[in-house]
Coordinates of C-alpha atoms and ligand atoms in Angstrom, one line a residue:
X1 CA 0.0 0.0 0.0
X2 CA 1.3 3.3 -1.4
X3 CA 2.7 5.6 1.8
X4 CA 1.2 9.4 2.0
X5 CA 4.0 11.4 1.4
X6 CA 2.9 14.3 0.0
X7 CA 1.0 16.9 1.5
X8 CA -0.8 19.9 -0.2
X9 CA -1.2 23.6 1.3
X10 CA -3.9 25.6 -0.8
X11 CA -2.4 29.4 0.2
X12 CA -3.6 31.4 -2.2
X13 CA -7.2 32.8 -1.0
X14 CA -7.5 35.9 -0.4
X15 CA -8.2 36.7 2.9
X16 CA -11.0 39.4 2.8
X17 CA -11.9 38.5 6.6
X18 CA -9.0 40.1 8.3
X19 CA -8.8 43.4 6.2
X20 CA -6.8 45.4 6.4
X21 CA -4.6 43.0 8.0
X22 CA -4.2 40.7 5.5
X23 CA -3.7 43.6 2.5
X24 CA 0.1 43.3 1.7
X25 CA 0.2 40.2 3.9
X26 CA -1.1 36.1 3.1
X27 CA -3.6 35.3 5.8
X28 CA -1.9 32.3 6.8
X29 CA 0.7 34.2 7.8
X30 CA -1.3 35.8 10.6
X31 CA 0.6 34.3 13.9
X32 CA -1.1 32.6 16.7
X33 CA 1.1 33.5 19.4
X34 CA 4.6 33.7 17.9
X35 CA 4.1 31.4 14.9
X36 CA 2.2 31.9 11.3
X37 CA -0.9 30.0 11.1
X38 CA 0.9 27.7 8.1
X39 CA 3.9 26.8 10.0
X40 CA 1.7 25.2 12.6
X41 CA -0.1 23.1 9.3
X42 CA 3.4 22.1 8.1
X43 CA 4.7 21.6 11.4
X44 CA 1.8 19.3 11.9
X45 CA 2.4 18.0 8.5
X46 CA 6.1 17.2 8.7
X47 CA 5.2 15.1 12.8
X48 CA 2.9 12.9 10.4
X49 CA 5.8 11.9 8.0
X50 CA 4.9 14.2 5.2
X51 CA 8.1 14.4 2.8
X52 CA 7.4 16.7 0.1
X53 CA 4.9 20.2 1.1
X54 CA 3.1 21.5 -1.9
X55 CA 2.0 24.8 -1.5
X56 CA -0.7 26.6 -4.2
X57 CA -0.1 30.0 -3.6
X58 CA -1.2 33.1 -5.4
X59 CA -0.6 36.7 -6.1
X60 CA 0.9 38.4 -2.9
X61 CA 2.1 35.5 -1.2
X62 CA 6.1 35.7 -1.5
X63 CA 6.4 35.9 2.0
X64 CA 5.4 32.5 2.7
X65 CA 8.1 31.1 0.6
X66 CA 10.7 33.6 1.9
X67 CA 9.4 32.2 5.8
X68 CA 10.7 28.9 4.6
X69 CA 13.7 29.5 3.8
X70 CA 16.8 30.7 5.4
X71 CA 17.3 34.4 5.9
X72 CA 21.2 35.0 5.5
X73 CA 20.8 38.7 6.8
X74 CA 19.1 37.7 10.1
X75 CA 20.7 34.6 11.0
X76 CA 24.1 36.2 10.7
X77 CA 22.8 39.1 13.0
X78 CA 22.0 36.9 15.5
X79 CA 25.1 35.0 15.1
X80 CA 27.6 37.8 15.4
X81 CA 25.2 38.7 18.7
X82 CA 25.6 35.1 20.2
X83 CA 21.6 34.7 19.7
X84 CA 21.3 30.8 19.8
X85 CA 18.4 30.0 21.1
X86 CA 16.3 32.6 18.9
X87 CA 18.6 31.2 16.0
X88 CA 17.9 27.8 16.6
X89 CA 14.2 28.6 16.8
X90 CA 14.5 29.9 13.0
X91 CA 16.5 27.0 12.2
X92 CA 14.8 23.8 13.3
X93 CA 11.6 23.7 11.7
X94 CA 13.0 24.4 8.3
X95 CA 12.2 22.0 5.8
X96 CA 15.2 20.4 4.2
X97 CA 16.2 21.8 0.5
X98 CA 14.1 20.3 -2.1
X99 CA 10.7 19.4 0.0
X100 CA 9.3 22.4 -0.6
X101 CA 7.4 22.9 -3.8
X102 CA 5.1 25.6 -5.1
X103 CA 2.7 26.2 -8.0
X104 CA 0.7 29.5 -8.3
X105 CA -3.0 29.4 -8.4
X106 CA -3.3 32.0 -10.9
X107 CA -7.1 33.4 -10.2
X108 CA -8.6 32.6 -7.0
X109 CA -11.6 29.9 -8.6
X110 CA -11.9 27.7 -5.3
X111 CA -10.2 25.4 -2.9
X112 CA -11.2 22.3 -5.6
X113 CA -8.9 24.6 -8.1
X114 CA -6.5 24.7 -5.7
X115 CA -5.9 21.1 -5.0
X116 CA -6.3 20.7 -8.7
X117 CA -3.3 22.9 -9.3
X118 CA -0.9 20.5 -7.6
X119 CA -2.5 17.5 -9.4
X120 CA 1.2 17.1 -11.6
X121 CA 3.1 17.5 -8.5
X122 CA 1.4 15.2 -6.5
X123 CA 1.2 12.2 -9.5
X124 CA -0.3 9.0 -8.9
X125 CA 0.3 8.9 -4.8
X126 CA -2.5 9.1 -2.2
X127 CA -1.9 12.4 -0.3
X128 CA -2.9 14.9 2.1
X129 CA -4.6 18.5 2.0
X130 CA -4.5 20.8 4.9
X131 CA -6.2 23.9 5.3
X132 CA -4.6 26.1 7.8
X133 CA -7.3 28.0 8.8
X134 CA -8.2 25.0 11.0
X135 CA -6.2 25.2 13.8
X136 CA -6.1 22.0 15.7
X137 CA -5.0 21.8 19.6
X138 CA -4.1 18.4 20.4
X139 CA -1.4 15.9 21.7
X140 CA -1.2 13.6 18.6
X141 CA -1.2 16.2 15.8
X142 CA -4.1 15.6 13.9
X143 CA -2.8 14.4 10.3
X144 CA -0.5 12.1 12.0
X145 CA -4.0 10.5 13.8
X146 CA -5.1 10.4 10.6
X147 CA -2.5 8.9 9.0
X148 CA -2.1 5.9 12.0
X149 CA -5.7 4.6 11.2
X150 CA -4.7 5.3 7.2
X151 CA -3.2 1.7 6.8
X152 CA -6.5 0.1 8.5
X153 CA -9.3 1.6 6.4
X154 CA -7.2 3.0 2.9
X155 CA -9.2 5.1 0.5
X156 CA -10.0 9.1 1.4
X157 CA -10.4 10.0 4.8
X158 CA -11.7 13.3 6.0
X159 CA -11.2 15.2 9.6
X160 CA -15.0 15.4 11.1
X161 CA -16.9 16.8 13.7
X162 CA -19.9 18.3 15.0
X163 CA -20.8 21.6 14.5
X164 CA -24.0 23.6 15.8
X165 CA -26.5 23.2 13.3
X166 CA -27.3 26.8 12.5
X167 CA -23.6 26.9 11.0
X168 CA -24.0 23.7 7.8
X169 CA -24.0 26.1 5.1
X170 CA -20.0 27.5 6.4
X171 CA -18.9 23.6 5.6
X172 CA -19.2 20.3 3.4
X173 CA -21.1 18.4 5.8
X174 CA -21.3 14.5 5.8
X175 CA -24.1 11.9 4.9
X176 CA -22.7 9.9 7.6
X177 CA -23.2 5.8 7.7
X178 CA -22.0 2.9 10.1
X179 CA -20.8 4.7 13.0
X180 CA -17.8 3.7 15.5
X181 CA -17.8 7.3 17.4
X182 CA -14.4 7.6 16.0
X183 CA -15.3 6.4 11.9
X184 CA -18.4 7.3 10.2
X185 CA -18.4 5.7 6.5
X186 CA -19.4 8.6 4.4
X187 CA -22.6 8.2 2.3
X188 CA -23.0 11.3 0.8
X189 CA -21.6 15.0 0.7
X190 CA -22.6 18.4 0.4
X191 CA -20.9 21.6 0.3
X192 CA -22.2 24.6 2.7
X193 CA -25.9 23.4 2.6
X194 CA -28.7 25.6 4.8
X195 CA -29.6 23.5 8.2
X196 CA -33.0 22.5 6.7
X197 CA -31.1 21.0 3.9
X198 CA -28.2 19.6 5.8
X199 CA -28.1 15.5 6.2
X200 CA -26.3 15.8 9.2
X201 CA -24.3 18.5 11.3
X202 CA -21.6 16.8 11.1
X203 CA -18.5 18.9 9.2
X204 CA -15.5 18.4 7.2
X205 CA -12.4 20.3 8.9
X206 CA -9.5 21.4 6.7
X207 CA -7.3 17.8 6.9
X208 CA -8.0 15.4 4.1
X209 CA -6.4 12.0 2.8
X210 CA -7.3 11.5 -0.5
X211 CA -6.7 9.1 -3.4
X212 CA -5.1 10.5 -6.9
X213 CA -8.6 9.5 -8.3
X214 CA -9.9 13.0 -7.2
X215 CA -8.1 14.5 -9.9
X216 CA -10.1 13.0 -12.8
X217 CA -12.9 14.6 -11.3
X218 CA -11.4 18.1 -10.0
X219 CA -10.2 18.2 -14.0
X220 CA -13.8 18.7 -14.8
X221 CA -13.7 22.4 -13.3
X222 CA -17.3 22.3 -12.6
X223 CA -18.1 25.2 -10.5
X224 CA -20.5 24.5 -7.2
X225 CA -21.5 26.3 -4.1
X226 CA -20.3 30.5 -4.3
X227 CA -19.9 29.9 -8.1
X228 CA -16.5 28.0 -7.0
X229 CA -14.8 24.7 -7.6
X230 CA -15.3 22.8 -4.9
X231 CA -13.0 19.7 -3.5
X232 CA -16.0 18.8 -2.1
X233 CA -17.7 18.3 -4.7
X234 CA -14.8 16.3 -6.4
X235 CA -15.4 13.8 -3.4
X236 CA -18.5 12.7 -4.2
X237 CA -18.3 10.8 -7.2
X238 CA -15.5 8.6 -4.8
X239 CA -17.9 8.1 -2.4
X240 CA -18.6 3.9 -3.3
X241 CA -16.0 3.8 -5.3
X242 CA -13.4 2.9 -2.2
X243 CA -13.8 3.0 1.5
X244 CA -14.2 6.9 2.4
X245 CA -14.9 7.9 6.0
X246 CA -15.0 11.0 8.2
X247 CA -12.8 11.1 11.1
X248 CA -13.5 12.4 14.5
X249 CA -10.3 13.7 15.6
X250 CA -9.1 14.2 19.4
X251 CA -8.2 17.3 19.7
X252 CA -9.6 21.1 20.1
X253 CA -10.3 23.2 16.6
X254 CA -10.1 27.2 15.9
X255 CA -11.5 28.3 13.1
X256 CA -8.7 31.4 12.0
X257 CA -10.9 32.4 9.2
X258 CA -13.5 33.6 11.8
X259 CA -12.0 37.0 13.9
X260 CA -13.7 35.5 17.4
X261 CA -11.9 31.7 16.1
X262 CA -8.5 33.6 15.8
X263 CA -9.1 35.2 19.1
X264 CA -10.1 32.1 20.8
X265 CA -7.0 30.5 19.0
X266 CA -4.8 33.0 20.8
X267 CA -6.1 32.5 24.2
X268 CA -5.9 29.2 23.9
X269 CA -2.1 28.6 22.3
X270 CA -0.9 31.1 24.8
X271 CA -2.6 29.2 28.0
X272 CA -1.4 26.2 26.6
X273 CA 2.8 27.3 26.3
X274 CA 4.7 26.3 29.1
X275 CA 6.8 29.8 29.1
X276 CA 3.3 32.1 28.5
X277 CA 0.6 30.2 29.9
X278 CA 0.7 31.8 34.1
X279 CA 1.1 34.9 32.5
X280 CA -1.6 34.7 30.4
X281 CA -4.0 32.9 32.8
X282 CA -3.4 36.1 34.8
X283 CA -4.2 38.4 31.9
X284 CA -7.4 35.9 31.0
X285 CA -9.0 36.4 34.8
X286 CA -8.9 40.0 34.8
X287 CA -11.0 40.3 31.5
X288 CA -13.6 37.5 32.8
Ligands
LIG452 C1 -13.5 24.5 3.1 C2 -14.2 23.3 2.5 C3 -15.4 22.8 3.4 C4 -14.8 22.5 4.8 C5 -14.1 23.7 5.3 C6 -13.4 23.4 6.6 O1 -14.4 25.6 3.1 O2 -14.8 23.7 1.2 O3 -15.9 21.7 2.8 O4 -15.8 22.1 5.6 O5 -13.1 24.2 4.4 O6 -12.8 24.5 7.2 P1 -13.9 27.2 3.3 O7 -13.7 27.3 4.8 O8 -12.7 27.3 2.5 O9 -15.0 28.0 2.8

């Protein structure tokens, strides 16, 4: 059975829910704490085995290649100034020359587009998408969960959970089936439906394994939900096809496309740091 090895980072939206913030600068590159919202998804990716990172980026987004690689200027400042610890801190997340790829998504047409883009750079493999707007808090990063029951039910998984059912139409939500409490076989699929039309209120979060298959249908460019191309949509016609389940991770999710998500993000990263978190357990009383 083929290994995932490959993980895709669609980074090319454009951010309209944190203007101005996110005017000259990619969204996922707002920081939670200290860190940029996509080095916690390739962190996460990279504690799951991921080899190769394939980012789709888009206009504007330089700065997320330039925050993978080294910066000669800075690391030699805080060389000559005997920095280590904040020089090792640059140093030892940084993927290894030739693991990082990027394609440009060259008109923002939907996150199915975007996976779509990387379709020659991913080939023929079973692989992973991650959305880093979906900030996961947990002690088993979530992919790598994902990827430990990946051998024992094969074909697409998706990250699932509940979500109030007022807020269907913000995700693809999941037909589900047979039901462990951790896998629910997917029977059907639909992308941002109203609550009355929701089968379920149970959501796709942004962490995907998929097989190569999806591409066949993603080439199709058939525009859905918004007027965009949707990877949801894509997933249906696999649905049968192989074994395709939702996944209720362990863990705790932010949504950092939503301002009060980010917030909550923030509070909760910072509680959760050994160095920060009295501090900030301080700063959370006197605000309650
Ligand atoms: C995307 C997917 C959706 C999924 C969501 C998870 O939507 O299209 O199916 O539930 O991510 O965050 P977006 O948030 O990009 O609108």
């Amino acid at each position: 059975m083929a290994r995932v090895r490959k993980a895709i980072f669609p980074v090319g939206g454009l951010g309209t829910r944190f203007l101005p913030a996110t005017k000259a600068m990619p969204k996922e590159m707002l920081p939670v704490v200290d860190k940029p919202l996509i080095q916690y998804a390739v962190e996460e990716a990279r504690a799951a085995g991921i080899e190769q990172l394939i980012f789709v980026t888009g206009r504007d987004k330089t700065t997320i290649e330039d925050h993978f690689d080294h910066s000669f200027e800075l690391e030699n400042t805080l060389e000559t100034r005997g920095k280590t610890a904040e020089l090792a801190t640059l140093r030892e997340w940084l993927p290894p020359p030739g693991d990082v790829a990027y394609t440009r998504q060259q008109a923002p047409l939907g996150l199915g587009h975007a996976v779509w883009c990387a379709r020659d750079l991913v080939g023929n493999e079973p692989f992973a998408v991650l959305l880093a707007d979906d900030l996961i808090l947990s002690k088993t990063p979530c992919l790598k969960q994902m990827i430990d029951i990946y051998p024992e039910v094969r074909g697409n998984i998706v990250a699932a959970m509940e979500v109030p059912k007022a807020h269907t139409s913000r995700y693809g939500i999941l037909s589900p089936g047979r039901d462990d409490g951790r896998l629910v076989q997917v029977r059907g699929l639909v992308e941002k439906p109203k609550p009355d039309e929701a089968p379920s209120n149970l959501a796709v979060i942004g962490r995907y394994i998929l097989e190569p298959a999806v591409f066949d249908h993603l080439d199709k460019k058939k525009k859905g939900a918004g007027g965009e191309i949707q990877l949801t949509d894509s997933l249906i016609p696999l649905i049968g096809q192989s074994p395709f389940h939702g996944y209720r991770f362990e863990g705790q999710r932010f949504d950092c496309g939503d301002k009060i998500g980010f917030f909550e993000a923030q509070i909760a990263f910072a509680l959760e740091r050994a160095d920060l978190g009295p501090a900030a357990r301080e700063v959370v009383k006197r605000y309650s």
